[in-house]
Amino acid sequence: MKIGIIGLGSIGQMLVKAFTRSKAASADSLYVYNRTREKAEAFAKDWPFIVCDSVHECAEKVDVLFLCTKPLDILPVVDEIAKDQTVQAHLVSAAAGVSLGDLASRYAGPVSKLIPTVTSQELHGVSLYCCHRSVSAPDREALISLLDHLGKPEEVNESTIETATILTSSAPGLIAGILEQFAQAGTRHTPELSIEQTRRYLVETLLGTATLLQAENLGFDQLIERVATKGGITQEGLEVLGKFLPTAFDEVFAMTTQKHQLLKDMIAQQQKA
Ligand SMILES: O=C(O)[C@@H]1CCC=N1
């Protein structure tokens, strides 16, 4: 299976690293196009692949093509691919805000949507995907088995993908933001603990927490029960979180939904132009 990637931003780079590390792709089956060729050549020194000269060259060589450009660059790239009607690659757009309908309105071949996550570089994380009806069963299976290399693929429909995006793709950034606040509060409360110490404690604790949850297939409530003695210290902390976090997270979903809508409005403008 030949894999193509358009755009070497953080998601394009993550896919190159994950497909290479997991052996889903080899140096002679991975094709990459980036607007600045030098950046692709420099990256290929550490993570070897074939550097393409154009979007078209990449599209005509591969079976599946991941479009990892900014959302507003996706449709122009699809148009460039669709100009050559002999191209048959399965196009997989990795941009938020661009719908399956948008993609299918510009390209007659198979199209899918992927919401990847930066943690897939370590072969862990959820990859959200949905396939247009134009995607055949074998193309769908081939995509899922590629996504299997990135962690856990989860099929979603377009009515749930935006909320799911916050819980999977945005989440590493949001979790880092939460941990930074936690670390800063720790050092504010006890200045003898440096910010480096409090951050270090939390990173190791995060890793241990995720590993334990997974190893024993624990529910969050079961883990809480294991840590928090009834009437004990952790219980006090949990009560504070229960008071403030529901409003904070409701607001996170409200604001990110607004931003998704703004992006979809801009894509709709592109569709009209
Ligand atoms: O923050 C963003 O706009 C994108 C979508 C999800 C993760 N990154």
PDB file of C-alpha atoms and ligand atoms in Angstrom:
ATOM      1  CA  MET A   1       0.000   0.000   0.000  1.00  0.00           C
ATOM      2  CA  LYS A   2       1.422   3.372  -1.005  1.00  0.00           C
ATOM      3  CA  ILE A   3       0.734   6.216   1.390  1.00  0.00           C
ATOM      4  CA  GLY A   4       0.883   9.924   0.578  1.00  0.00           C
ATOM      5  CA  ILE A   5       0.923  12.935   2.859  1.00  0.00           C
ATOM      6  CA  ILE A   6       0.293  16.520   1.777  1.00  0.00           C
ATOM      7  CA  GLY A   7       1.653  19.067   4.258  1.00  0.00           C
ATOM      8  CA  LEU A   8       4.360  18.604   6.872  1.00  0.00           C
ATOM      9  CA  GLY A   9       2.910  20.607   9.740  1.00  0.00           C
ATOM     10  CA  SER A  10       2.585  18.970  13.131  1.00  0.00           C
ATOM     11  CA  ILE A  11       0.007  16.403  11.907  1.00  0.00           C
ATOM     12  CA  GLY A  12       1.895  15.545   8.694  1.00  0.00           C
ATOM     13  CA  GLN A  13       5.075  15.061  10.717  1.00  0.00           C
ATOM     14  CA  MET A  14       3.244  12.947  13.285  1.00  0.00           C
ATOM     15  CA  LEU A  15       1.888  10.668  10.507  1.00  0.00           C
ATOM     16  CA  VAL A  16       5.354  10.242   8.952  1.00  0.00           C
ATOM     17  CA  LYS A  17       6.850   9.315  12.338  1.00  0.00           C
ATOM     18  CA  ALA A  18       3.987   7.008  13.374  1.00  0.00           C
ATOM     19  CA  PHE A  19       3.732   5.171  10.028  1.00  0.00           C
ATOM     20  CA  THR A  20       7.514   4.755   9.927  1.00  0.00           C
ATOM     21  CA  ARG A  21       7.891   3.646  13.552  1.00  0.00           C
ATOM     22  CA  SER A  22       4.996   1.220  13.317  1.00  0.00           C
ATOM     23  CA  LYS A  23       6.292  -0.093   9.975  1.00  0.00           C
ATOM     24  CA  ALA A  24       2.966   0.713   8.294  1.00  0.00           C
ATOM     25  CA  ALA A  25       5.103   2.433   5.655  1.00  0.00           C
ATOM     26  CA  SER A  26       8.652   2.075   4.406  1.00  0.00           C
ATOM     27  CA  ALA A  27      10.901   4.704   2.820  1.00  0.00           C
ATOM     28  CA  ASP A  28       9.878   3.606  -0.675  1.00  0.00           C
ATOM     29  CA  SER A  29       6.126   3.453  -0.011  1.00  0.00           C
ATOM     30  CA  LEU A  30       5.713   6.849   1.664  1.00  0.00           C
ATOM     31  CA  TYR A  31       5.295   9.944  -0.549  1.00  0.00           C
ATOM     32  CA  VAL A  32       5.262  13.458   0.870  1.00  0.00           C
ATOM     33  CA  TYR A  33       4.569  16.834  -0.680  1.00  0.00           C
ATOM     34  CA  ASN A  34       5.216  20.044   1.241  1.00  0.00           C
ATOM     35  CA  ARG A  35       4.953  23.562  -0.185  1.00  0.00           C
ATOM     36  CA  THR A  36       8.527  24.259   0.922  1.00  0.00           C
ATOM     37  CA  ARG A  37      10.496  21.397  -0.578  1.00  0.00           C
ATOM     38  CA  GLU A  38      13.551  22.102   1.608  1.00  0.00           C
ATOM     39  CA  LYS A  39      11.543  21.394   4.755  1.00  0.00           C
ATOM     40  CA  ALA A  40      10.483  18.010   3.364  1.00  0.00           C
ATOM     41  CA  GLU A  41      14.054  17.187   2.338  1.00  0.00           C
ATOM     42  CA  ALA A  42      15.414  18.118   5.765  1.00  0.00           C
ATOM     43  CA  PHE A  43      12.747  16.023   7.530  1.00  0.00           C
ATOM     44  CA  ALA A  44      13.373  13.064   5.188  1.00  0.00           C
ATOM     45  CA  LYS A  45      16.980  12.866   6.422  1.00  0.00           C
ATOM     46  CA  ASP A  46      15.728  11.538   9.773  1.00  0.00           C
ATOM     47  CA  TRP A  47      12.481   9.923   8.576  1.00  0.00           C
ATOM     48  CA  PRO A  48      13.103   8.739   5.015  1.00  0.00           C
ATOM     49  CA  PHE A  49      10.376   9.050   2.359  1.00  0.00           C
ATOM     50  CA  ILE A  50      10.031  10.091  -1.268  1.00  0.00           C
ATOM     51  CA  VAL A  51       9.821  13.868  -1.638  1.00  0.00           C
ATOM     52  CA  CYS A  52       7.270  14.864  -4.308  1.00  0.00           C
ATOM     53  CA  ASP A  53       7.426  17.994  -6.453  1.00  0.00           C
ATOM     54  CA  SER A  54       3.697  18.624  -6.616  1.00  0.00           C
ATOM     55  CA  VAL A  55       0.366  17.646  -5.075  1.00  0.00           C
ATOM     56  CA  HIS A  56      -0.474  15.961  -8.367  1.00  0.00           C
ATOM     57  CA  GLU A  57       2.706  13.854  -8.417  1.00  0.00           C
ATOM     58  CA  CYS A  58       1.931  12.653  -4.891  1.00  0.00           C
ATOM     59  CA  ALA A  59      -1.748  11.934  -5.646  1.00  0.00           C
ATOM     60  CA  GLU A  60      -1.098   9.886  -8.757  1.00  0.00           C
ATOM     61  CA  LYS A  61       1.467   7.645  -7.040  1.00  0.00           C
ATOM     62  CA  VAL A  62      -0.439   6.591  -3.921  1.00  0.00           C
ATOM     63  CA  ASP A  63      -3.429   4.489  -2.829  1.00  0.00           C
ATOM     64  CA  VAL A  64      -4.354   6.644   0.148  1.00  0.00           C
ATOM     65  CA  LEU A  65      -3.553  10.341   0.486  1.00  0.00           C
ATOM     66  CA  PHE A  66      -3.704  12.199   3.810  1.00  0.00           C
ATOM     67  CA  LEU A  67      -4.411  15.904   3.396  1.00  0.00           C
ATOM     68  CA  CYS A  68      -2.737  17.612   6.352  1.00  0.00           C
ATOM     69  CA  THR A  69      -2.936  21.261   5.321  1.00  0.00           C
ATOM     70  CA  LYS A  70      -4.744  24.038   7.167  1.00  0.00           C
ATOM     71  CA  PRO A  71      -8.550  23.749   6.828  1.00  0.00           C
ATOM     72  CA  LEU A  72      -8.855  26.584   4.303  1.00  0.00           C
ATOM     73  CA  ASP A  73      -6.196  24.996   2.066  1.00  0.00           C
ATOM     74  CA  ILE A  74      -7.976  21.625   1.835  1.00  0.00           C
ATOM     75  CA  LEU A  75     -10.484  22.417  -0.957  1.00  0.00           C
ATOM     76  CA  PRO A  76      -7.889  24.116  -3.225  1.00  0.00           C
ATOM     77  CA  VAL A  77      -5.677  21.026  -2.824  1.00  0.00           C
ATOM     78  CA  VAL A  78      -8.629  18.713  -3.612  1.00  0.00           C
ATOM     79  CA  ASP A  79      -9.353  20.793  -6.734  1.00  0.00           C
ATOM     80  CA  GLU A  80      -5.767  20.387  -7.856  1.00  0.00           C
ATOM     81  CA  ILE A  81      -6.025  16.609  -7.426  1.00  0.00           C
ATOM     82  CA  ALA A  82      -9.418  16.394  -9.162  1.00  0.00           C
ATOM     83  CA  LYS A  83      -8.087  18.147 -12.302  1.00  0.00           C
ATOM     84  CA  ASP A  84      -6.540  14.835 -13.338  1.00  0.00           C
ATOM     85  CA  GLN A  85      -9.452  12.459 -13.664  1.00  0.00           C
ATOM     86  CA  THR A  86      -7.190   9.416 -13.765  1.00  0.00           C
ATOM     87  CA  VAL A  87      -6.244   9.917 -10.080  1.00  0.00           C
ATOM     88  CA  GLN A  88      -8.065   7.353  -7.946  1.00  0.00           C
ATOM     89  CA  ALA A  89      -6.449   7.744  -4.535  1.00  0.00           C
ATOM     90  CA  HIS A  90      -8.583   7.570  -1.400  1.00  0.00           C
ATOM     91  CA  LEU A  91      -8.420  11.156  -0.064  1.00  0.00           C
ATOM     92  CA  VAL A  92      -8.407  11.437   3.717  1.00  0.00           C
ATOM     93  CA  SER A  93      -8.769  15.005   4.965  1.00  0.00           C
ATOM     94  CA  ALA A  94      -7.282  15.651   8.386  1.00  0.00           C
ATOM     95  CA  ALA A  95      -8.772  19.124   8.825  1.00  0.00           C
ATOM     96  CA  ALA A  96     -11.523  20.210  11.180  1.00  0.00           C
ATOM     97  CA  GLY A  97     -14.486  21.989   9.604  1.00  0.00           C
ATOM     98  CA  VAL A  98     -14.317  20.407   6.125  1.00  0.00           C
ATOM     99  CA  SER A  99     -17.226  17.966   5.705  1.00  0.00           C
ATOM    100  CA  LEU A 100     -17.473  14.769   3.682  1.00  0.00           C
ATOM    101  CA  GLY A 101     -19.996  16.593   1.486  1.00  0.00           C
ATOM    102  CA  ASP A 102     -17.472  19.385   0.834  1.00  0.00           C
ATOM    103  CA  LEU A 103     -14.841  16.849  -0.209  1.00  0.00           C
ATOM    104  CA  ALA A 104     -17.201  14.748  -2.335  1.00  0.00           C
ATOM    105  CA  SER A 105     -18.502  17.849  -4.119  1.00  0.00           C
ATOM    106  CA  ARG A 106     -14.993  18.431  -5.512  1.00  0.00           C
ATOM    107  CA  TYR A 107     -13.618  14.930  -6.131  1.00  0.00           C
ATOM    108  CA  ALA A 108     -15.313  11.916  -7.702  1.00  0.00           C
ATOM    109  CA  GLY A 109     -13.129   9.286  -5.979  1.00  0.00           C
ATOM    110  CA  PRO A 110     -13.372   7.987  -2.401  1.00  0.00           C
ATOM    111  CA  VAL A 111     -13.165  10.566   0.417  1.00  0.00           C
ATOM    112  CA  SER A 112     -12.935  10.277   4.207  1.00  0.00           C
ATOM    113  CA  LYS A 113     -12.399  12.509   7.190  1.00  0.00           C
ATOM    114  CA  LEU A 114      -9.823  11.901   9.885  1.00  0.00           C
ATOM    115  CA  ILE A 115      -9.306  13.761  13.148  1.00  0.00           C
ATOM    116  CA  PRO A 116      -5.853  12.679  14.253  1.00  0.00           C
ATOM    117  CA  THR A 117      -4.062  13.462  17.496  1.00  0.00           C
ATOM    118  CA  VAL A 118      -0.452  14.428  18.156  1.00  0.00           C
ATOM    119  CA  THR A 119      -0.049  11.618  20.699  1.00  0.00           C
ATOM    120  CA  SER A 120      -0.243   9.073  17.861  1.00  0.00           C
ATOM    121  CA  GLN A 121       3.448   9.828  17.360  1.00  0.00           C
ATOM    122  CA  GLU A 122       3.842   7.500  20.368  1.00  0.00           C
ATOM    123  CA  LEU A 123       1.325   5.066  18.806  1.00  0.00           C
ATOM    124  CA  HIS A 124      -1.301   5.913  21.440  1.00  0.00           C
ATOM    125  CA  GLY A 125      -4.371   8.077  21.067  1.00  0.00           C
ATOM    126  CA  VAL A 126      -7.749   8.033  19.365  1.00  0.00           C
ATOM    127  CA  SER A 127      -8.032   8.623  15.612  1.00  0.00           C
ATOM    128  CA  LEU A 128     -11.566   9.666  14.707  1.00  0.00           C
ATOM    129  CA  TYR A 129     -12.667   8.819  11.201  1.00  0.00           C
ATOM    130  CA  CYS A 130     -15.720   8.765   8.997  1.00  0.00           C
ATOM    131  CA  CYS A 131     -15.982   7.556   5.431  1.00  0.00           C
ATOM    132  CA  HIS A 132     -18.192   8.936   2.669  1.00  0.00           C
ATOM    133  CA  ARG A 133     -20.556   6.469   1.002  1.00  0.00           C
ATOM    134  CA  SER A 134     -18.229   6.612  -2.024  1.00  0.00           C
ATOM    135  CA  VAL A 135     -15.647   4.583  -0.068  1.00  0.00           C
ATOM    136  CA  SER A 136     -15.667   0.872  -0.934  1.00  0.00           C
ATOM    137  CA  ALA A 137     -15.429  -1.797   1.780  1.00  0.00           C
ATOM    138  CA  PRO A 138     -11.804  -2.683   0.863  1.00  0.00           C
ATOM    139  CA  ASP A 139     -10.756   1.015   0.891  1.00  0.00           C
ATOM    140  CA  ARG A 140     -12.444   1.431   4.266  1.00  0.00           C
ATOM    141  CA  GLU A 141     -10.719  -1.650   5.698  1.00  0.00           C
ATOM    142  CA  ALA A 142      -7.362  -0.468   4.342  1.00  0.00           C
ATOM    143  CA  LEU A 143      -7.826   2.916   6.046  1.00  0.00           C
ATOM    144  CA  ILE A 144      -8.818   1.333   9.364  1.00  0.00           C
ATOM    145  CA  SER A 145      -5.813  -0.969   9.341  1.00  0.00           C
ATOM    146  CA  LEU A 146      -3.538   2.038   8.741  1.00  0.00           C
ATOM    147  CA  LEU A 147      -5.207   3.935  11.587  1.00  0.00           C
ATOM    148  CA  ASP A 148      -4.735   0.885  13.817  1.00  0.00           C
ATOM    149  CA  HIS A 149      -1.037   1.727  13.774  1.00  0.00           C
ATOM    150  CA  LEU A 150      -1.751   5.141  15.318  1.00  0.00           C
ATOM    151  CA  GLY A 151      -3.513   3.871  18.444  1.00  0.00           C
ATOM    152  CA  LYS A 152      -7.269   3.358  18.604  1.00  0.00           C
ATOM    153  CA  PRO A 153      -9.354   4.184  15.520  1.00  0.00           C
ATOM    154  CA  GLU A 154     -12.931   5.184  16.394  1.00  0.00           C
ATOM    155  CA  GLU A 155     -15.624   5.637  13.783  1.00  0.00           C
ATOM    156  CA  VAL A 156     -17.863   8.646  14.360  1.00  0.00           C
ATOM    157  CA  ASN A 157     -20.515  10.388  12.335  1.00  0.00           C
ATOM    158  CA  GLU A 158     -20.487  14.027  11.427  1.00  0.00           C
ATOM    159  CA  SER A 159     -22.994  14.898  14.142  1.00  0.00           C
ATOM    160  CA  THR A 160     -20.631  13.804  16.928  1.00  0.00           C
ATOM    161  CA  ILE A 161     -17.235  14.479  15.380  1.00  0.00           C
ATOM    162  CA  GLU A 162     -16.855  18.009  16.737  1.00  0.00           C
ATOM    163  CA  THR A 163     -17.407  17.115  20.389  1.00  0.00           C
ATOM    164  CA  ALA A 164     -15.279  14.000  19.909  1.00  0.00           C
ATOM    165  CA  THR A 165     -12.521  16.199  18.418  1.00  0.00           C
ATOM    166  CA  ILE A 166     -12.271  18.147  21.678  1.00  0.00           C
ATOM    167  CA  LEU A 167     -12.059  14.890  23.664  1.00  0.00           C
ATOM    168  CA  THR A 168      -9.323  13.351  21.483  1.00  0.00           C
ATOM    169  CA  SER A 169      -7.472  15.768  19.237  1.00  0.00           C
ATOM    170  CA  SER A 170      -7.652  18.941  21.345  1.00  0.00           C
ATOM    171  CA  ALA A 171      -7.413  16.956  24.570  1.00  0.00           C
ATOM    172  CA  PRO A 172      -3.600  16.605  24.756  1.00  0.00           C
ATOM    173  CA  GLY A 173      -3.348  20.405  24.615  1.00  0.00           C
ATOM    174  CA  LEU A 174      -6.241  20.873  27.049  1.00  0.00           C
ATOM    175  CA  ILE A 175      -4.786  18.306  29.461  1.00  0.00           C
ATOM    176  CA  ALA A 176      -1.425  20.094  29.289  1.00  0.00           C
ATOM    177  CA  GLY A 177      -3.243  23.351  30.060  1.00  0.00           C
ATOM    178  CA  ILE A 178      -4.965  21.769  33.083  1.00  0.00           C
ATOM    179  CA  LEU A 179      -1.690  20.301  34.346  1.00  0.00           C
ATOM    180  CA  GLU A 180       0.080  23.648  34.009  1.00  0.00           C
ATOM    181  CA  GLN A 181      -2.579  25.282  36.199  1.00  0.00           C
ATOM    182  CA  PHE A 182      -2.290  22.414  38.698  1.00  0.00           C
ATOM    183  CA  ALA A 183       1.527  22.754  38.782  1.00  0.00           C
ATOM    184  CA  GLN A 184       1.372  26.537  39.191  1.00  0.00           C
ATOM    185  CA  ALA A 185      -1.126  26.284  42.048  1.00  0.00           C
ATOM    186  CA  GLY A 186       1.141  23.762  43.785  1.00  0.00           C
ATOM    187  CA  THR A 187       4.128  26.086  43.673  1.00  0.00           C
ATOM    188  CA  ARG A 188       1.999  29.126  44.626  1.00  0.00           C
ATOM    189  CA  HIS A 189       0.813  27.239  47.675  1.00  0.00           C
ATOM    190  CA  THR A 190       4.271  25.964  48.634  1.00  0.00           C
ATOM    191  CA  PRO A 191       7.014  28.090  47.026  1.00  0.00           C
ATOM    192  CA  GLU A 192       9.751  25.723  48.289  1.00  0.00           C
ATOM    193  CA  LEU A 193       8.513  23.381  45.540  1.00  0.00           C
ATOM    194  CA  SER A 194       9.741  24.771  42.224  1.00  0.00           C
ATOM    195  CA  ILE A 195       7.535  24.826  39.121  1.00  0.00           C
ATOM    196  CA  GLU A 196       9.921  22.282  37.551  1.00  0.00           C
ATOM    197  CA  GLN A 197       9.319  19.926  40.470  1.00  0.00           C
ATOM    198  CA  THR A 198       5.533  20.269  40.435  1.00  0.00           C
ATOM    199  CA  ARG A 199       5.440  19.771  36.630  1.00  0.00           C
ATOM    200  CA  ARG A 200       7.696  16.706  36.928  1.00  0.00           C
ATOM    201  CA  TYR A 201       5.489  15.153  39.618  1.00  0.00           C
ATOM    202  CA  LEU A 202       2.403  15.624  37.446  1.00  0.00           C
ATOM    203  CA  VAL A 203       3.890  14.199  34.241  1.00  0.00           C
ATOM    204  CA  GLU A 204       4.966  10.993  35.975  1.00  0.00           C
ATOM    205  CA  THR A 205       1.614  10.821  37.782  1.00  0.00           C
ATOM    206  CA  LEU A 206      -0.278  11.298  34.502  1.00  0.00           C
ATOM    207  CA  LEU A 207       1.650   8.461  32.893  1.00  0.00           C
ATOM    208  CA  GLY A 208       1.056   6.200  35.903  1.00  0.00           C
ATOM    209  CA  THR A 209      -2.634   7.098  36.056  1.00  0.00           C
ATOM    210  CA  ALA A 210      -3.268   6.276  32.383  1.00  0.00           C
ATOM    211  CA  THR A 211      -1.263   3.047  32.649  1.00  0.00           C
ATOM    212  CA  LEU A 212      -3.138   1.918  35.760  1.00  0.00           C
ATOM    213  CA  LEU A 213      -6.562   2.744  34.312  1.00  0.00           C
ATOM    214  CA  GLN A 214      -5.720   0.713  31.236  1.00  0.00           C
ATOM    215  CA  ALA A 215      -3.928  -2.188  32.934  1.00  0.00           C
ATOM    216  CA  GLU A 216      -6.825  -2.938  35.263  1.00  0.00           C
ATOM    217  CA  ASN A 217      -9.549  -1.625  32.996  1.00  0.00           C
ATOM    218  CA  LEU A 218     -10.622   0.636  35.866  1.00  0.00           C
ATOM    219  CA  GLY A 219     -13.451   3.138  35.627  1.00  0.00           C
ATOM    220  CA  PHE A 220     -12.659   6.674  36.762  1.00  0.00           C
ATOM    221  CA  ASP A 221     -14.971   6.127  39.746  1.00  0.00           C
ATOM    222  CA  GLN A 222     -13.087   2.953  40.724  1.00  0.00           C
ATOM    223  CA  LEU A 223      -9.765   4.769  40.612  1.00  0.00           C
ATOM    224  CA  ILE A 224     -11.197   7.594  42.707  1.00  0.00           C
ATOM    225  CA  GLU A 225     -12.420   5.069  45.252  1.00  0.00           C
ATOM    226  CA  ARG A 226      -8.955   3.528  45.423  1.00  0.00           C
ATOM    227  CA  VAL A 227      -7.255   6.876  46.059  1.00  0.00           C
ATOM    228  CA  ALA A 228      -9.731   8.798  48.140  1.00  0.00           C
ATOM    229  CA  THR A 229     -10.392   7.447  51.618  1.00  0.00           C
ATOM    230  CA  LYS A 230     -13.932   8.300  52.711  1.00  0.00           C
ATOM    231  CA  GLY A 231     -13.774  11.569  54.637  1.00  0.00           C
ATOM    232  CA  GLY A 232     -10.075  11.912  53.768  1.00  0.00           C
ATOM    233  CA  ILE A 233      -7.868  14.480  52.108  1.00  0.00           C
ATOM    234  CA  THR A 234      -8.395  13.691  48.396  1.00  0.00           C
ATOM    235  CA  GLN A 235     -12.172  13.768  48.950  1.00  0.00           C
ATOM    236  CA  GLU A 236     -11.885  17.458  49.906  1.00  0.00           C
ATOM    237  CA  GLY A 237     -10.051  18.190  46.659  1.00  0.00           C
ATOM    238  CA  LEU A 238     -12.640  16.294  44.597  1.00  0.00           C
ATOM    239  CA  GLU A 239     -15.450  18.331  46.116  1.00  0.00           C
ATOM    240  CA  VAL A 240     -13.770  21.563  45.021  1.00  0.00           C
ATOM    241  CA  LEU A 241     -13.329  20.195  41.476  1.00  0.00           C
ATOM    242  CA  GLY A 242     -16.986  19.109  41.400  1.00  0.00           C
ATOM    243  CA  LYS A 243     -17.992  22.682  42.215  1.00  0.00           C
ATOM    244  CA  PHE A 244     -15.965  24.448  39.501  1.00  0.00           C
ATOM    245  CA  LEU A 245     -15.150  22.047  36.676  1.00  0.00           C
ATOM    246  CA  PRO A 246     -18.629  21.304  35.241  1.00  0.00           C
ATOM    247  CA  THR A 247     -19.102  25.001  34.395  1.00  0.00           C
ATOM    248  CA  ALA A 248     -15.548  25.252  33.048  1.00  0.00           C
ATOM    249  CA  PHE A 249     -15.929  22.228  30.761  1.00  0.00           C
ATOM    250  CA  ASP A 250     -19.418  23.279  29.601  1.00  0.00           C
ATOM    251  CA  GLU A 251     -17.820  26.576  28.596  1.00  0.00           C
ATOM    252  CA  VAL A 252     -14.979  24.735  26.797  1.00  0.00           C
ATOM    253  CA  PHE A 253     -17.544  22.884  24.650  1.00  0.00           C
ATOM    254  CA  ALA A 254     -19.611  26.033  24.055  1.00  0.00           C
ATOM    255  CA  MET A 255     -16.617  28.080  22.879  1.00  0.00           C
ATOM    256  CA  THR A 256     -15.050  25.342  20.746  1.00  0.00           C
ATOM    257  CA  THR A 257     -18.438  24.713  19.097  1.00  0.00           C
ATOM    258  CA  GLN A 258     -18.584  28.409  18.163  1.00  0.00           C
ATOM    259  CA  LYS A 259     -15.103  28.193  16.663  1.00  0.00           C
ATOM    260  CA  HIS A 260     -16.006  25.066  14.683  1.00  0.00           C
ATOM    261  CA  GLN A 261     -19.040  26.956  13.317  1.00  0.00           C
ATOM    262  CA  LEU A 262     -16.870  29.901  12.293  1.00  0.00           C
ATOM    263  CA  LEU A 263     -14.560  27.555  10.409  1.00  0.00           C
ATOM    264  CA  LYS A 264     -17.523  25.833   8.680  1.00  0.00           C
ATOM    265  CA  ASP A 265     -18.893  29.264   7.668  1.00  0.00           C
ATOM    266  CA  MET A 266     -15.531  30.107   6.068  1.00  0.00           C
ATOM    267  CA  ILE A 267     -15.492  26.777   4.197  1.00  0.00           C
ATOM    268  CA  ALA A 268     -19.075  27.462   3.026  1.00  0.00           C
ATOM    269  CA  GLN A 269     -17.873  30.831   1.659  1.00  0.00           C
ATOM    270  CA  GLN A 270     -15.132  28.968  -0.225  1.00  0.00           C
ATOM    271  CA  GLN A 271     -17.738  26.605  -1.650  1.00  0.00           C
ATOM    272  CA  LYS A 272     -19.766  29.570  -2.967  1.00  0.00           C
ATOM    273  CA  ALA A 273     -16.784  31.334  -4.532  1.00  0.00           C
TER     274      ALA A 273
HETATM  275  O1  LIG B   1      -7.011  23.337  17.484  1.00  0.00           O
HETATM  276  C1  LIG B   1      -7.375  23.096  16.326  1.00  0.00           C
HETATM  277  O2  LIG B   1      -7.932  23.963  15.649  1.00  0.00           O
HETATM  278  C2  LIG B   1      -7.172  21.708  15.780  1.00  0.00           C
HETATM  279  C3  LIG B   1      -8.461  20.951  15.744  1.00  0.00           C
HETATM  280  C4  LIG B   1      -8.325  19.892  16.790  1.00  0.00           C
HETATM  281  C5  LIG B   1      -6.939  19.960  17.209  1.00  0.00           C
HETATM  282  N1  LIG B   1      -6.320  20.939  16.619  1.00  0.00           N
END
